PDB file of C-alpha atoms and ligand atoms in Angstrom:
ATOM      1  CA  MET I   1     119.259  88.496 147.317  1.00 57.00           C
ATOM      2  CA  HIS I   2     121.640  87.371 144.555  1.00 61.00           C
ATOM      3  CA  GLU I   3     119.217  84.584 143.695  1.00 61.00           C
ATOM      4  CA  HIS I   4     116.355  87.052 143.544  1.00 71.00           C
ATOM      5  CA  VAL I   5     118.198  89.412 141.181  1.00 69.00           C
ATOM      6  CA  THR I   6     119.306  86.622 138.825  1.00 80.00           C
ATOM      7  CA  ASP I   7     116.016  84.707 138.933  1.00 89.00           C
ATOM      8  CA  PRO I   8     114.672  84.533 135.350  1.00 91.00           C
ATOM      9  CA  TYR I   9     111.083  84.908 136.565  1.00 93.00           C
ATOM     10  CA  VAL I  10     111.958  88.086 138.447  1.00 93.00           C
ATOM     11  CA  GLN I  11     113.531  89.478 135.284  1.00 93.00           C
ATOM     12  CA  GLN I  12     110.618  88.360 133.133  1.00 94.00           C
ATOM     13  CA  ALA I  13     108.124  89.921 135.559  1.00 94.00           C
ATOM     14  CA  LYS I  14     110.006  93.193 135.342  1.00 93.00           C
ATOM     15  CA  ALA I  15     110.166  93.096 131.552  1.00 93.00           C
ATOM     16  CA  GLU I  16     106.495  92.174 131.129  1.00 94.00           C
ATOM     17  CA  GLY I  17     105.127  94.525 133.774  1.00 93.00           C
ATOM     18  CA  TYR I  18     104.017  91.995 136.376  1.00 96.00           C
ATOM     19  CA  ARG I  19     104.288  92.964 139.992  1.00 96.00           C
ATOM     20  CA  SER I  20     105.799  89.702 141.160  1.00 95.00           C
ATOM     21  CA  ARG I  21     107.333  86.475 139.909  1.00 94.00           C
ATOM     22  CA  ALA I  22     104.327  84.783 141.512  1.00 96.00           C
ATOM     23  CA  SER I  23     102.264  85.876 138.498  1.00 97.00           C
ATOM     24  CA  TYR I  24     103.901  83.089 136.478  1.00 97.00           C
ATOM     25  CA  LYS I  25     102.805  80.453 138.965  1.00 97.00           C
ATOM     26  CA  LEU I  26      99.175  81.442 138.594  1.00 98.00           C
ATOM     27  CA  MET I  27      99.441  81.771 134.802  1.00 98.00           C
ATOM     28  CA  GLU I  28     100.896  78.277 134.510  1.00 97.00           C
ATOM     29  CA  ILE I  29      98.237  76.753 136.754  1.00 98.00           C
ATOM     30  CA  ASP I  30      95.466  78.655 135.019  1.00 98.00           C
ATOM     31  CA  ASP I  31      96.708  77.678 131.537  1.00 98.00           C
ATOM     32  CA  ARG I  32      96.237  74.085 132.586  1.00 98.00           C
ATOM     33  CA  ASP I  33      93.150  74.271 134.776  1.00 98.00           C
ATOM     34  CA  HIS I  34      91.206  77.208 133.306  1.00 98.00           C
ATOM     35  CA  LEU I  35      90.177  78.593 136.666  1.00 98.00           C
ATOM     36  CA  ILE I  36      89.841  82.275 135.810  1.00 98.00           C
ATOM     37  CA  ARG I  37      86.812  82.995 133.690  1.00 95.00           C
ATOM     38  CA  PRO I  38      85.142  86.242 132.778  1.00 94.00           C
ATOM     39  CA  GLY I  39      82.138  87.067 134.970  1.00 93.00           C
ATOM     40  CA  GLY I  40      81.596  86.498 138.663  1.00 89.00           C
ATOM     41  CA  THR I  41      83.974  87.202 141.504  1.00 97.00           C
ATOM     42  CA  VAL I  42      87.515  86.116 142.317  1.00 98.00           C
ATOM     43  CA  VAL I  43      88.839  86.513 145.869  1.00 98.00           C
ATOM     44  CA  ASP I  44      92.624  86.825 146.169  1.00 98.00           C
ATOM     45  CA  LEU I  45      93.891  86.283 149.727  1.00 98.00           C
ATOM     46  CA  GLY I  46      97.448  87.398 150.465  1.00 98.00           C
ATOM     47  CA  ALA I  47      97.435  89.480 147.309  1.00 98.00           C
ATOM     48  CA  ALA I  48     100.294  91.968 147.730  1.00 98.00           C
ATOM     49  CA  PRO I  49     102.146  93.152 145.757  1.00 98.00           C
ATOM     50  CA  GLY I  50      99.433  92.156 143.294  1.00 98.00           C
ATOM     51  CA  GLY I  51     100.888  89.669 140.815  1.00 98.00           C
ATOM     52  CA  TRP I  52      97.983  87.223 141.058  1.00 98.00           C
ATOM     53  CA  SER I  53      95.358  89.971 141.115  1.00 98.00           C
ATOM     54  CA  GLN I  54      96.871  91.373 137.925  1.00 98.00           C
ATOM     55  CA  VAL I  55      96.632  88.003 136.185  1.00 98.00           C
ATOM     56  CA  ALA I  56      93.081  87.451 137.443  1.00 98.00           C
ATOM     57  CA  ALA I  57      91.907  90.911 136.354  1.00 97.00           C
ATOM     58  CA  GLN I  58      93.564  90.556 132.935  1.00 97.00           C
ATOM     59  CA  ARG I  59      92.058  87.168 132.270  1.00 97.00           C
ATOM     60  CA  MET I  60      88.588  88.301 133.331  1.00 96.00           C
ATOM     61  CA  LYS I  61      88.817  90.915 130.590  1.00 94.00           C
ATOM     62  CA  GLY I  62      86.919  93.577 132.492  1.00 91.00           C
ATOM     63  CA  ASN I  63      83.963  91.275 133.072  1.00 95.00           C
ATOM     64  CA  GLY I  64      83.670  90.424 136.772  1.00 94.00           C
ATOM     65  CA  ARG I  65      85.604  91.591 139.778  1.00 95.00           C
ATOM     66  CA  VAL I  66      88.596  90.735 141.866  1.00 98.00           C
ATOM     67  CA  LEU I  67      88.521  91.292 145.625  1.00 98.00           C
ATOM     68  CA  ALA I  68      92.053  91.313 146.973  1.00 98.00           C
ATOM     69  CA  LEU I  69      93.162  91.284 150.598  1.00 98.00           C
ATOM     70  CA  ASP I  70      96.522  91.569 152.309  1.00 98.00           C
ATOM     71  CA  LEU I  71      98.162  92.619 155.546  1.00 98.00           C
ATOM     72  CA  LEU I  72     100.402  94.916 153.531  1.00 98.00           C
ATOM     73  CA  GLU I  73      99.496  97.884 151.401  1.00 98.00           C
ATOM     74  CA  MET I  74      99.002  97.328 147.703  1.00 98.00           C
ATOM     75  CA  ASP I  75      98.996  99.886 144.907  1.00 97.00           C
ATOM     76  CA  GLY I  76      95.715 100.166 143.054  1.00 97.00           C
ATOM     77  CA  LEU I  77      94.961  97.917 140.088  1.00 96.00           C
ATOM     78  CA  SER I  78      92.195  98.397 137.594  1.00 94.00           C
ATOM     79  CA  GLY I  79      89.352  95.934 138.166  1.00 94.00           C
ATOM     80  CA  VAL I  80      90.587  95.061 141.655  1.00 97.00           C
ATOM     81  CA  GLN I  81      89.060  96.140 144.976  1.00 98.00           C
ATOM     82  CA  PHE I  82      91.557  95.947 147.806  1.00 98.00           C
ATOM     83  CA  ILE I  83      91.164  95.485 151.546  1.00 98.00           C
ATOM     84  CA  GLN I  84      94.174  95.946 153.776  1.00 98.00           C
ATOM     85  CA  GLY I  85      93.995  93.813 156.894  1.00 98.00           C
ATOM     86  CA  ASP I  86      94.734  90.544 158.629  1.00 98.00           C
ATOM     87  CA  PHE I  87      92.579  87.740 157.287  1.00 98.00           C
ATOM     88  CA  ARG I  88      92.687  86.089 160.729  1.00 98.00           C
ATOM     89  CA  GLU I  89      90.652  88.972 162.170  1.00 98.00           C
ATOM     90  CA  GLU I  90      86.879  88.763 162.268  1.00 97.00           C
ATOM     91  CA  ARG I  91      86.613  92.469 161.473  1.00 98.00           C
ATOM     92  CA  VAL I  92      88.621  92.052 158.252  1.00 98.00           C
ATOM     93  CA  LEU I  93      86.675  88.978 157.215  1.00 98.00           C
ATOM     94  CA  ASN I  94      83.466  90.950 157.757  1.00 98.00           C
ATOM     95  CA  GLN I  95      84.771  93.720 155.519  1.00 98.00           C
ATOM     96  CA  LEU I  96      85.409  91.213 152.750  1.00 98.00           C
ATOM     97  CA  GLU I  97      82.003  89.590 153.236  1.00 98.00           C
ATOM     98  CA  THR I  98      80.296  92.968 153.057  1.00 97.00           C
ATOM     99  CA  LEU I  99      81.875  93.581 149.641  1.00 97.00           C
ATOM    100  CA  LEU I 100      80.395  90.318 148.388  1.00 97.00           C
ATOM    101  CA  HIS I 101      76.849  91.728 148.793  1.00 95.00           C
ATOM    102  CA  GLY I 102      75.635  88.192 149.520  1.00 95.00           C
ATOM    103  CA  GLU I 103      76.926  86.923 146.172  1.00 95.00           C
ATOM    104  CA  ARG I 104      78.874  83.651 146.103  1.00 97.00           C
ATOM    105  CA  VAL I 105      82.376  83.420 144.688  1.00 98.00           C
ATOM    106  CA  GLY I 106      83.574  81.390 141.695  1.00 98.00           C
ATOM    107  CA  LEU I 107      87.253  81.248 142.590  1.00 98.00           C
ATOM    108  CA  VAL I 108      89.168  81.715 145.828  1.00 98.00           C
ATOM    109  CA  LEU I 109      92.933  82.099 145.582  1.00 98.00           C
ATOM    110  CA  SER I 110      95.181  82.016 148.610  1.00 98.00           C
ATOM    111  CA  ASP I 111      98.885  82.661 148.249  1.00 98.00           C
ATOM    112  CA  MET I 112      99.038  83.810 151.885  1.00 97.00           C
ATOM    113  CA  ALA I 113     102.293  83.062 153.623  1.00 94.00           C
ATOM    114  CA  PRO I 114     103.452  84.340 156.998  1.00 92.00           C
ATOM    115  CA  ASN I 115     106.830  85.967 157.434  1.00 89.00           C
ATOM    116  CA  ILE I 116     109.216  83.121 158.066  1.00 86.00           C
ATOM    117  CA  SER I 117     110.378  83.173 161.694  1.00 88.00           C
ATOM    118  CA  GLY I 118     113.002  80.480 161.146  1.00 86.00           C
ATOM    119  CA  VAL I 119     111.341  78.153 163.652  1.00 87.00           C
ATOM    120  CA  PRO I 120     110.049  75.461 161.280  1.00 85.00           C
ATOM    121  CA  VAL I 121     107.339  74.079 163.591  1.00 89.00           C
ATOM    122  CA  SER I 122     105.733  77.456 164.177  1.00 91.00           C
ATOM    123  CA  ASP I 123     106.120  78.568 160.538  1.00 90.00           C
ATOM    124  CA  GLN I 124     104.404  75.382 159.396  1.00 93.00           C
ATOM    125  CA  ALA I 125     101.601  75.822 161.949  1.00 94.00           C
ATOM    126  CA  ARG I 126     101.035  79.418 160.829  1.00 95.00           C
ATOM    127  CA  ILE I 127     100.821  78.651 157.133  1.00 95.00           C
ATOM    128  CA  MET I 128      98.492  75.713 157.720  1.00 96.00           C
ATOM    129  CA  HIS I 129      96.290  77.944 159.870  1.00 97.00           C
ATOM    130  CA  LEU I 130      96.015  80.498 157.040  1.00 98.00           C
ATOM    131  CA  ALA I 131      95.128  77.703 154.602  1.00 98.00           C
ATOM    132  CA  GLU I 132      92.437  76.461 157.031  1.00 98.00           C
ATOM    133  CA  LEU I 133      90.929  79.932 157.239  1.00 98.00           C
ATOM    134  CA  GLY I 134      90.847  80.084 153.446  1.00 98.00           C
ATOM    135  CA  LEU I 135      89.068  76.747 153.369  1.00 98.00           C
ATOM    136  CA  ASP I 136      86.528  77.949 155.969  1.00 98.00           C
ATOM    137  CA  PHE I 137      85.832  80.935 153.758  1.00 98.00           C
ATOM    138  CA  CYS I 138      85.238  78.568 150.810  1.00 98.00           C
ATOM    139  CA  ARG I 139      82.802  76.495 152.860  1.00 98.00           C
ATOM    140  CA  ARG I 140      80.717  79.613 153.356  1.00 97.00           C
ATOM    141  CA  TRP I 141      81.122  81.492 150.099  1.00 98.00           C
ATOM    142  CA  LEU I 142      82.166  79.302 147.197  1.00 98.00           C
ATOM    143  CA  LYS I 143      79.683  78.493 144.453  1.00 98.00           C
ATOM    144  CA  PRO I 144      78.938  74.766 144.067  1.00 98.00           C
ATOM    145  CA  GLU I 145      81.024  74.652 140.858  1.00 97.00           C
ATOM    146  CA  GLY I 146      83.709  76.927 142.322  1.00 98.00           C
ATOM    147  CA  ALA I 147      87.414  76.301 142.899  1.00 98.00           C
ATOM    148  CA  PHE I 148      89.991  76.999 145.599  1.00 98.00           C
ATOM    149  CA  LEU I 149      93.707  77.303 144.893  1.00 98.00           C
ATOM    150  CA  VAL I 150      95.795  77.467 148.054  1.00 98.00           C
ATOM    151  CA  LYS I 151      99.474  77.536 148.901  1.00 97.00           C
ATOM    152  CA  VAL I 152     100.643  75.126 151.584  1.00 96.00           C
ATOM    153  CA  PHE I 153     103.954  73.692 152.681  1.00 93.00           C
ATOM    154  CA  GLN I 154     104.535  69.980 152.841  1.00 93.00           C
ATOM    155  CA  GLY I 155     105.197  69.124 156.470  1.00 92.00           C
ATOM    156  CA  TYR I 156     103.281  68.764 159.714  1.00 93.00           C
ATOM    157  CA  GLY I 157      99.523  69.098 159.193  1.00 95.00           C
ATOM    158  CA  TYR I 158      99.727  68.753 155.403  1.00 97.00           C
ATOM    159  CA  ASP I 159      98.091  65.313 155.177  1.00 97.00           C
ATOM    160  CA  ASP I 160      95.281  66.358 157.508  1.00 97.00           C
ATOM    161  CA  PHE I 161      94.672  69.459 155.429  1.00 98.00           C
ATOM    162  CA  VAL I 162      94.516  67.418 152.202  1.00 98.00           C
ATOM    163  CA  ARG I 163      91.952  65.178 153.898  1.00 98.00           C
ATOM    164  CA  GLU I 164      89.926  68.233 154.876  1.00 98.00           C
ATOM    165  CA  MET I 165      90.110  69.568 151.321  1.00 98.00           C
ATOM    166  CA  LYS I 166      88.823  66.205 150.095  1.00 98.00           C
ATOM    167  CA  SER I 167      85.891  66.407 152.476  1.00 98.00           C
ATOM    168  CA  VAL I 168      84.919  69.783 150.992  1.00 98.00           C
ATOM    169  CA  PHE I 169      85.739  69.314 147.279  1.00 98.00           C
ATOM    170  CA  LYS I 170      84.843  66.681 144.722  1.00 98.00           C
ATOM    171  CA  SER I 171      88.359  66.771 143.320  1.00 98.00           C
ATOM    172  CA  VAL I 172      91.650  67.789 144.923  1.00 98.00           C
ATOM    173  CA  ALA I 173      94.917  67.966 143.014  1.00 98.00           C
ATOM    174  CA  THR I 174      98.412  69.240 143.756  1.00 98.00           C
ATOM    175  CA  ARG I 175     100.117  71.766 141.512  1.00 97.00           C
ATOM    176  CA  LYS I 176     103.803  72.648 141.570  1.00 96.00           C
ATOM    177  CA  PRO I 177     104.384  75.254 138.880  1.00 95.00           C
ATOM    178  CA  GLU I 178     107.798  75.789 137.336  1.00 93.00           C
ATOM    179  CA  ALA I 179     108.200  79.163 139.018  1.00 91.00           C
ATOM    180  CA  SER I 180     107.780  77.534 142.420  1.00 89.00           C
ATOM    181  CA  ARG I 181     111.421  76.823 143.045  1.00 74.00           C
ATOM    182  CA  ASN I 182     112.376  73.180 143.240  1.00 67.00           C
ATOM    183  CA  ARG I 183     113.932  73.290 146.655  1.00 65.00           C
ATOM    184  CA  SER I 184     110.916  74.870 148.242  1.00 79.00           C
ATOM    185  CA  ALA I 185     108.438  72.713 150.156  1.00 87.00           C
ATOM    186  CA  GLU I 186     105.731  74.978 148.784  1.00 93.00           C
ATOM    187  CA  VAL I 187     102.985  73.315 146.855  1.00 96.00           C
ATOM    188  CA  TYR I 188      99.549  74.425 145.699  1.00 98.00           C
ATOM    189  CA  LEU I 189      96.388  72.462 146.321  1.00 98.00           C
ATOM    190  CA  LEU I 190      93.512  72.873 143.934  1.00 98.00           C
ATOM    191  CA  GLY I 191      90.029  71.915 145.063  1.00 98.00           C
ATOM    192  CA  LYS I 192      87.201  71.911 142.533  1.00 98.00           C
ATOM    193  CA  GLY I 193      83.462  71.452 142.880  1.00 98.00           C
ATOM    194  CA  VAL I 194      81.990  71.725 146.359  1.00 97.00           C
ATOM    195  CA  ARG I 195      80.521  68.445 147.638  1.00 95.00           C
TER     196      ARG I 195
HETATM  197  C1  SAM B 201     103.786  85.195 148.628  1.00 89.74           C
HETATM  198  S1  SAM B 201     103.041  86.715 149.030  1.00 89.74           S
HETATM  199  C2  SAM B 201     101.746  86.827 147.847  1.00 89.74           C
HETATM  200  C3  SAM B 201     102.197  87.185 146.471  1.00 89.74           C
HETATM  201  C4  SAM B 201     101.032  87.490 145.556  1.00 89.74           C
HETATM  202  N1  SAM B 201     100.245  86.289 145.274  1.00 89.74           N
HETATM  203  C5  SAM B 201     101.475  88.071 144.241  1.00 89.74           C
HETATM  204  O1  SAM B 201     101.251  87.415 143.207  1.00 89.74           O
HETATM  205  O2  SAM B 201     102.019  89.178 144.207  1.00 89.74           O
HETATM  206  C6  SAM B 201     102.188  86.321 150.503  1.00 89.74           C
HETATM  207  C7  SAM B 201     101.347  87.432 151.067  1.00 89.74           C
HETATM  208  O3  SAM B 201     100.541  86.928 152.135  1.00 89.74           O
HETATM  209  C8  SAM B 201     100.292  88.012 153.004  1.00 89.74           C
HETATM  210  N2  SAM B 201      99.770  87.550 154.291  1.00 89.74           N
HETATM  211  C9  SAM B 201     100.395  86.787 155.194  1.00 89.74           C
HETATM  212  N3  SAM B 201      99.629  86.607 156.274  1.00 89.74           N
HETATM  213  C10 SAM B 201      98.458  87.255 156.032  1.00 89.74           C
HETATM  214  C11 SAM B 201      97.268  87.454 156.780  1.00 89.74           C
HETATM  215  N4  SAM B 201      97.127  86.938 157.999  1.00 89.74           N
HETATM  216  N5  SAM B 201      96.270  88.186 156.230  1.00 89.74           N
HETATM  217  C12 SAM B 201      96.429  88.728 155.003  1.00 89.74           C
HETATM  218  N6  SAM B 201      97.537  88.587 154.244  1.00 89.74           N
HETATM  219  C13 SAM B 201      98.549  87.860 154.754  1.00 89.74           C
HETATM  220  C14 SAM B 201     101.657  88.688 153.101  1.00 89.74           C
HETATM  221  O4  SAM B 201     101.543  90.001 153.563  1.00 89.74           O
HETATM  222  C15 SAM B 201     102.162  88.587 151.665  1.00 89.74           C
HETATM  223  O5  SAM B 201     101.935  89.761 150.948  1.00 89.74           O
END
């Protein structure tokens, strides 16, 4: 709690009107990789409280749409359509797919992370499962030139997941933005260009 209150990114987010410190992770990655472009559709998985959706909507400059999904409620954001539900459920996936109206997606973001149970093996398995589901969604819905940015934790299943990413994407890179605290095993994988 103390760390959260004194965290410079938390303070900056407050001062600049971003909903979460996570916004700075996406901004840093996007400044380098230019993933968010006006036009088309961005899907934001694990979107609440909305920091990434805010950045995506801002950078699309009102041209294009953001479809955001989370287990938790999220306050409305201009330019963002929100679905509340569990991405692991077929019914929720169908809801998201319906909103696509058959149109492929240019960018899929997944910052999904389960509540940490404290049992490392099961936490790791759960986050890797969410990442896998995100990748499955990309297989079905990403445009050939599209990109997938996904949060994973280094640990059991990580190497296999990187291999899977490489089988789907022409290029796969890791990104560890400044706002992703050093001690955390969290890392982002960025896949670009569907094979
Ligand atoms: C680190 S937070 C995302 C922060 C967000 N990117 C932002 O910038 O504000 C992770 C989110 O993943 C969501 N989540 C975890 N499991 C999920 C699931 N099965 N389906 C949908 N959302 C999930 C959590 O509810 C949580 O809001």
